[in-house]
mmCIF file of C-alpha atoms in Angstrom:
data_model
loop_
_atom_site.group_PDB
_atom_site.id
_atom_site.type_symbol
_atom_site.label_atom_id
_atom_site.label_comp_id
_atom_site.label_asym_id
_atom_site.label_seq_id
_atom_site.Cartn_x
_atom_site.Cartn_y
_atom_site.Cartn_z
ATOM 1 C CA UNK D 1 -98.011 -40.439 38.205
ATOM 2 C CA UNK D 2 -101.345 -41.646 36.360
ATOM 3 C CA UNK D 3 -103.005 -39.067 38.116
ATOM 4 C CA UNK D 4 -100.858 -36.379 37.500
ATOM 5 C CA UNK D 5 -100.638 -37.122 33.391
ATOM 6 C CA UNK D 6 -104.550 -37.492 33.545
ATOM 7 C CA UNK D 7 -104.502 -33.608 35.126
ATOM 8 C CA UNK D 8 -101.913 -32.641 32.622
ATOM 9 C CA UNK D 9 -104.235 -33.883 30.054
ATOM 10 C CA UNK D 10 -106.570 -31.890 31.095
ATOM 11 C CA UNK D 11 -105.410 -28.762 31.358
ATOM 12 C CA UNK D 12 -102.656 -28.759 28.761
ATOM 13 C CA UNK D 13 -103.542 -29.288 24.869
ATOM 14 C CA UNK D 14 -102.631 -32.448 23.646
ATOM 15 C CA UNK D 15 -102.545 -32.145 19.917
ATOM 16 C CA UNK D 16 -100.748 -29.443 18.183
ATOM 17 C CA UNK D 17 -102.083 -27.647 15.179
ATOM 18 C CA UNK D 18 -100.877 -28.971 12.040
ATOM 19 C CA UNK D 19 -101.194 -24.932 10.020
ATOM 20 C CA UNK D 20 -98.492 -23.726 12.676
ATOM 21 C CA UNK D 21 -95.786 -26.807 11.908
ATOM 22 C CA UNK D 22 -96.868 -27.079 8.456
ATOM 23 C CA UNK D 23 -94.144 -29.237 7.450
ATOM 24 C CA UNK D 24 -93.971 -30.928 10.137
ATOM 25 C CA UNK D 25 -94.904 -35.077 9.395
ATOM 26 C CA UNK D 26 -97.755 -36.684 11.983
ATOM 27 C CA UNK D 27 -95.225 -38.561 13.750
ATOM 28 C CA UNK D 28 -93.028 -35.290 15.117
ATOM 29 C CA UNK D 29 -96.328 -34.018 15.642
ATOM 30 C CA UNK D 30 -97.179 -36.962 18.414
ATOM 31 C CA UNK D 31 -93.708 -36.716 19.906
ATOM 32 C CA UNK D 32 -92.836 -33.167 19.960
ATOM 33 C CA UNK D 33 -95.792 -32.409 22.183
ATOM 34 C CA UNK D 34 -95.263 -35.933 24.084
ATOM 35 C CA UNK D 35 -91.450 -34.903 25.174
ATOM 36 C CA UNK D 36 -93.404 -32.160 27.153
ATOM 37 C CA UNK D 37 -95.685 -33.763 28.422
ATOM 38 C CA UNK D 38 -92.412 -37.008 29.268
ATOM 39 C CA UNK D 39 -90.430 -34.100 31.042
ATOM 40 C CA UNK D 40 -93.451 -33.142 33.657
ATOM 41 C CA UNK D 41 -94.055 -36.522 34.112
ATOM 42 C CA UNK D 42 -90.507 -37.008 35.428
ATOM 43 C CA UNK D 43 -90.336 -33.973 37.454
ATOM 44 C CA UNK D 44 -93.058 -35.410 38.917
ATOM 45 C CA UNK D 45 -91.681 -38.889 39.667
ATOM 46 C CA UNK D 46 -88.356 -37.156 40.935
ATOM 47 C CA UNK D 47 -90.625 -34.964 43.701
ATOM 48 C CA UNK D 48 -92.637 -38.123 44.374
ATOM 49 C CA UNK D 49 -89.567 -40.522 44.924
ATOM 50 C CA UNK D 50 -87.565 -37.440 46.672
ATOM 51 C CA UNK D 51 -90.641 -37.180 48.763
ATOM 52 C CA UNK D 52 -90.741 -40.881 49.804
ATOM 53 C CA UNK D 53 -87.035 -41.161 50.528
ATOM 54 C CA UNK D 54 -86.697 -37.727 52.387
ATOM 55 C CA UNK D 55 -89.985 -36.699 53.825
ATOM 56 C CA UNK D 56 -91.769 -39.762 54.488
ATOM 57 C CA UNK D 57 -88.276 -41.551 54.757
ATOM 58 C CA UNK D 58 -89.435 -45.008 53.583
ATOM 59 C CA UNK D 59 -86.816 -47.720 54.073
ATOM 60 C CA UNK D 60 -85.353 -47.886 51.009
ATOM 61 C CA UNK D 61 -82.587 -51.201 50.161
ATOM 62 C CA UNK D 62 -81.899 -49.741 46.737
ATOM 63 C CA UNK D 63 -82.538 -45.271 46.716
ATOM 64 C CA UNK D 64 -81.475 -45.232 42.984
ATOM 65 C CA UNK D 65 -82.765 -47.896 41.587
ATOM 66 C CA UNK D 66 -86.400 -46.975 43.451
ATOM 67 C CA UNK D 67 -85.976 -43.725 41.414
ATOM 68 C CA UNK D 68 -85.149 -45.778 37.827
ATOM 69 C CA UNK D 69 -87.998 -48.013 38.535
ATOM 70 C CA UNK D 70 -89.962 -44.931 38.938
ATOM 71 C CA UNK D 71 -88.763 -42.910 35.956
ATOM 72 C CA UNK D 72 -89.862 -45.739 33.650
ATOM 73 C CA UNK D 73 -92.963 -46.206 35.242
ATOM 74 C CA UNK D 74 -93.775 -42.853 34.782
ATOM 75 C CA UNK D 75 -92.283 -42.852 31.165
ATOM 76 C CA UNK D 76 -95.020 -45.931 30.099
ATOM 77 C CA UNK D 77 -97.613 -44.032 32.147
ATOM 78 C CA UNK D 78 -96.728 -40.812 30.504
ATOM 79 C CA UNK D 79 -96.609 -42.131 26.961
ATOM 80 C CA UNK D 80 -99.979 -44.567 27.449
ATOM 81 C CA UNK D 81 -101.941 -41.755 29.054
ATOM 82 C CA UNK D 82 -100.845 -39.085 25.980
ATOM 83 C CA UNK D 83 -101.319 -41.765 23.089
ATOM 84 C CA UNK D 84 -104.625 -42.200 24.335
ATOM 85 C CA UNK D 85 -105.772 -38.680 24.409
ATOM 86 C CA UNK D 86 -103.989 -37.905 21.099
ATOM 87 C CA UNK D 87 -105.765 -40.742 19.492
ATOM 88 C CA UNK D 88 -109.107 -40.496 21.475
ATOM 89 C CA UNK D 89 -109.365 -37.065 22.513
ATOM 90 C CA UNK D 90 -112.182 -37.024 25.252
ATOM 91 C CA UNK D 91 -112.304 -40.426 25.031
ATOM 92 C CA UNK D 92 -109.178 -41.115 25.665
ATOM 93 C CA UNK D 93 -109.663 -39.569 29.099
ATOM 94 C CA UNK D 94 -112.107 -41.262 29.544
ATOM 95 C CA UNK D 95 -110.277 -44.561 29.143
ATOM 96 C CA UNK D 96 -107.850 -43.731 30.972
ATOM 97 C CA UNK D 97 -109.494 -42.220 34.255
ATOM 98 C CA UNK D 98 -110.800 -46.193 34.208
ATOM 99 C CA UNK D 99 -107.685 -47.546 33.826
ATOM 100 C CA UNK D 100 -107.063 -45.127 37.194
ATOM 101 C CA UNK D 101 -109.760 -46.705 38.612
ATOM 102 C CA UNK D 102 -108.660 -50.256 37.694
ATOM 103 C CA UNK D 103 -105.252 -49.074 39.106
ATOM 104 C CA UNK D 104 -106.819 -48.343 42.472
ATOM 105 C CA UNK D 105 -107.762 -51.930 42.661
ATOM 106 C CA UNK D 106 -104.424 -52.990 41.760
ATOM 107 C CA UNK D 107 -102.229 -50.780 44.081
ATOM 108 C CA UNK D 108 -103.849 -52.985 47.335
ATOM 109 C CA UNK D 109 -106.721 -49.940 47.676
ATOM 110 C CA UNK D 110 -109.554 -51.940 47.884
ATOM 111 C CA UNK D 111 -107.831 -55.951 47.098
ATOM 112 C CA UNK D 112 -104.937 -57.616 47.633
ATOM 113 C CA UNK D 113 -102.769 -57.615 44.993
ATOM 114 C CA UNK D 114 -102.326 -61.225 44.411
ATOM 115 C CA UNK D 115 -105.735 -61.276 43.704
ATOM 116 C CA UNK D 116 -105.315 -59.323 40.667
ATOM 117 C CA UNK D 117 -105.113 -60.332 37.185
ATOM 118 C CA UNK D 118 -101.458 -60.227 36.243
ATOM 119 C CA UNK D 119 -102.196 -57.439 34.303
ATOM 120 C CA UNK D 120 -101.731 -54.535 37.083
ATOM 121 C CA UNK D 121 -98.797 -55.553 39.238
ATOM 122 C CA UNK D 122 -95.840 -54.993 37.323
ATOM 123 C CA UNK D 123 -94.510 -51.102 38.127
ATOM 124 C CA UNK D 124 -96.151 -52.627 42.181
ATOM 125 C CA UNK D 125 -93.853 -55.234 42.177
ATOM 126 C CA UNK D 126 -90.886 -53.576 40.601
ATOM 127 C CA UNK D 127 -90.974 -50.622 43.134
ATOM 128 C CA UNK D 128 -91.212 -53.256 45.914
ATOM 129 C CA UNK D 129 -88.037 -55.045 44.425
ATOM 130 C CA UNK D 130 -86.193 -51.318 45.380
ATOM 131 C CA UNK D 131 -87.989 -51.136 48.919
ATOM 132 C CA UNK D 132 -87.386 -54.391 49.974
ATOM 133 C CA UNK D 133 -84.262 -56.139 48.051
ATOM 134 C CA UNK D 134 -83.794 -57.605 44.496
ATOM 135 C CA UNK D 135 -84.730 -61.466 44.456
ATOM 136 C CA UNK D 136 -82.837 -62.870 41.316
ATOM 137 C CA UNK D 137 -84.117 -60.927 38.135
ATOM 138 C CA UNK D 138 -87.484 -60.496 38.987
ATOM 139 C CA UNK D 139 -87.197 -56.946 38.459
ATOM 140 C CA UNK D 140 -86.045 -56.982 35.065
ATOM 141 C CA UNK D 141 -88.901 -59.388 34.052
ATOM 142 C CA UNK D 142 -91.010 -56.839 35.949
ATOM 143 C CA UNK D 143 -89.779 -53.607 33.962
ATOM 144 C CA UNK D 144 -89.752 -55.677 30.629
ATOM 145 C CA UNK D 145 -93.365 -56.485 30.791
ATOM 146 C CA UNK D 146 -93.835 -52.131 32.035
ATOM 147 C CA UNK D 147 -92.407 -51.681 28.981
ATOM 148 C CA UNK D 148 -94.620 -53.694 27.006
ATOM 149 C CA UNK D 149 -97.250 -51.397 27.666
ATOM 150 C CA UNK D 150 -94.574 -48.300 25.877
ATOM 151 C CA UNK D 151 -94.705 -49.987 22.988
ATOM 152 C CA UNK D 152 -98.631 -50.109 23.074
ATOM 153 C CA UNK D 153 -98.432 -46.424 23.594
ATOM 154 C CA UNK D 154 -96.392 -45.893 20.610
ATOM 155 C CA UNK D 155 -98.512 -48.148 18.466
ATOM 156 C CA UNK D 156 -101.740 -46.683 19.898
ATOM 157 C CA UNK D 157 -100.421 -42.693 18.944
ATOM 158 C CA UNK D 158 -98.584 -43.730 15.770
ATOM 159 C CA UNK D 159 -100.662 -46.249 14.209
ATOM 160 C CA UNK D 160 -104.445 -47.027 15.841
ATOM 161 C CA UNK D 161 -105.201 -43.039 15.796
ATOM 162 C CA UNK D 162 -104.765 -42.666 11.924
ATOM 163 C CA UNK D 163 -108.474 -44.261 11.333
ATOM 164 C CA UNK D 164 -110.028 -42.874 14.336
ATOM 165 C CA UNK D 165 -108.841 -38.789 12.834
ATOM 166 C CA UNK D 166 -112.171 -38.310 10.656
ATOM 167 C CA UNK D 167 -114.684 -39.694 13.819
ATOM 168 C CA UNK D 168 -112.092 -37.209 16.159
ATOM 169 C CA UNK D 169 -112.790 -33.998 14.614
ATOM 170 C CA UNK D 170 -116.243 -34.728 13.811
ATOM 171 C CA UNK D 171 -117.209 -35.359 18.012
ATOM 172 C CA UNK D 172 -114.426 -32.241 18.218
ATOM 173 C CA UNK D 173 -116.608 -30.243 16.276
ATOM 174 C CA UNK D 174 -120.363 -31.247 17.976
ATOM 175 C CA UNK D 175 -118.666 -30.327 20.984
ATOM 176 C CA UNK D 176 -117.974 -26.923 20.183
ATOM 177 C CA UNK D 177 -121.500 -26.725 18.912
ATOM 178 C CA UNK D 178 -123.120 -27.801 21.799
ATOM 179 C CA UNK D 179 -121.259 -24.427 23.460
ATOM 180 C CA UNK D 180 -120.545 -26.280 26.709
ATOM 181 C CA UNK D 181 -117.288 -26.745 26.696
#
């Protein structure tokens, strides 16, 4: 899903114009691009989760919850990912094709996960409540602490970005003069 958003990113534009919604206030600005952007990211988690079930036919205790888990995570991912490069621009790739990298670590590529701060684990271990069986309400605590990371999303597109506008357009702007992109 991280992936996927970082390609969107990439290829789609982030911010819309302000002179073609001129009434428009900064806030439906940030989310009537970001609903976009929400509604790829969950056509993608539906193919992904379809794909595991059906295709690769993982052993799945709990089919629909494995798909809520995943629609969430996808929603946080989604949100973080677009706040970032709405706020950031270039940058906020940037930042967030580290956070992929930091993910890598945290999905068991290259440690165990246990090793981890507790920072990475909680879409992991959420997913795995879905795969394997629910253990008490681990999986709430799980998705509540995801969803922590919404809420920085929102913050970061909302709120952090306002300061950062003037520094935006002016590395915007040398870009376009340096005719390489």
């Amino acid at each position: 899903v991280w992936v996927g958003v970082i390609i969107m990113a990439a290829i789609i534009k982030v911010k819309v114009t302000k002179s073609k919604y001129p009434d428009a206030t900064p806030t439906q600005l940030f989310f009537g691009r970001s609903l976009f952007f929400i509604a790829m990211g969950q056509v993608q988690t539906l193919i992904t989760v379809l794909g595991d079930l059906f295709i690769l036919k993982i052993q799945c205790v709990h089919p629909f919850l494995f798909w809520v888990v995943g629609a969430l995570t996808s929603l946080t991912f989604t949100l973080l990912i677009y706040a970032l490069v709405y706020s950031f621009g270039d940058v906020g790739k940037a930042i967030a094709v580290v956070v992929l990298v930091l993910q890598i670590a945290g999905s068991s590529g290259t440690y165990p996960i246990e090793l981890l701060p507790e920072l990475f684990p909680y879409a992991i271990n959420a997913m795995r409540e879905c795969i394997c069986g629910l253990y008490e309400a681990d999986i709430v605590i799980y998705l509540l602490k995801l969803l922590t990371f919404l809420v920085v999303g929102l913050v970061v597109g909302l709120w952090i970005r306002i300061p950062f506008e003037g520094l935006n357009h002016y590395m915007e702007e040398r870009m376009e003069d340096t005719e390489m992109m």
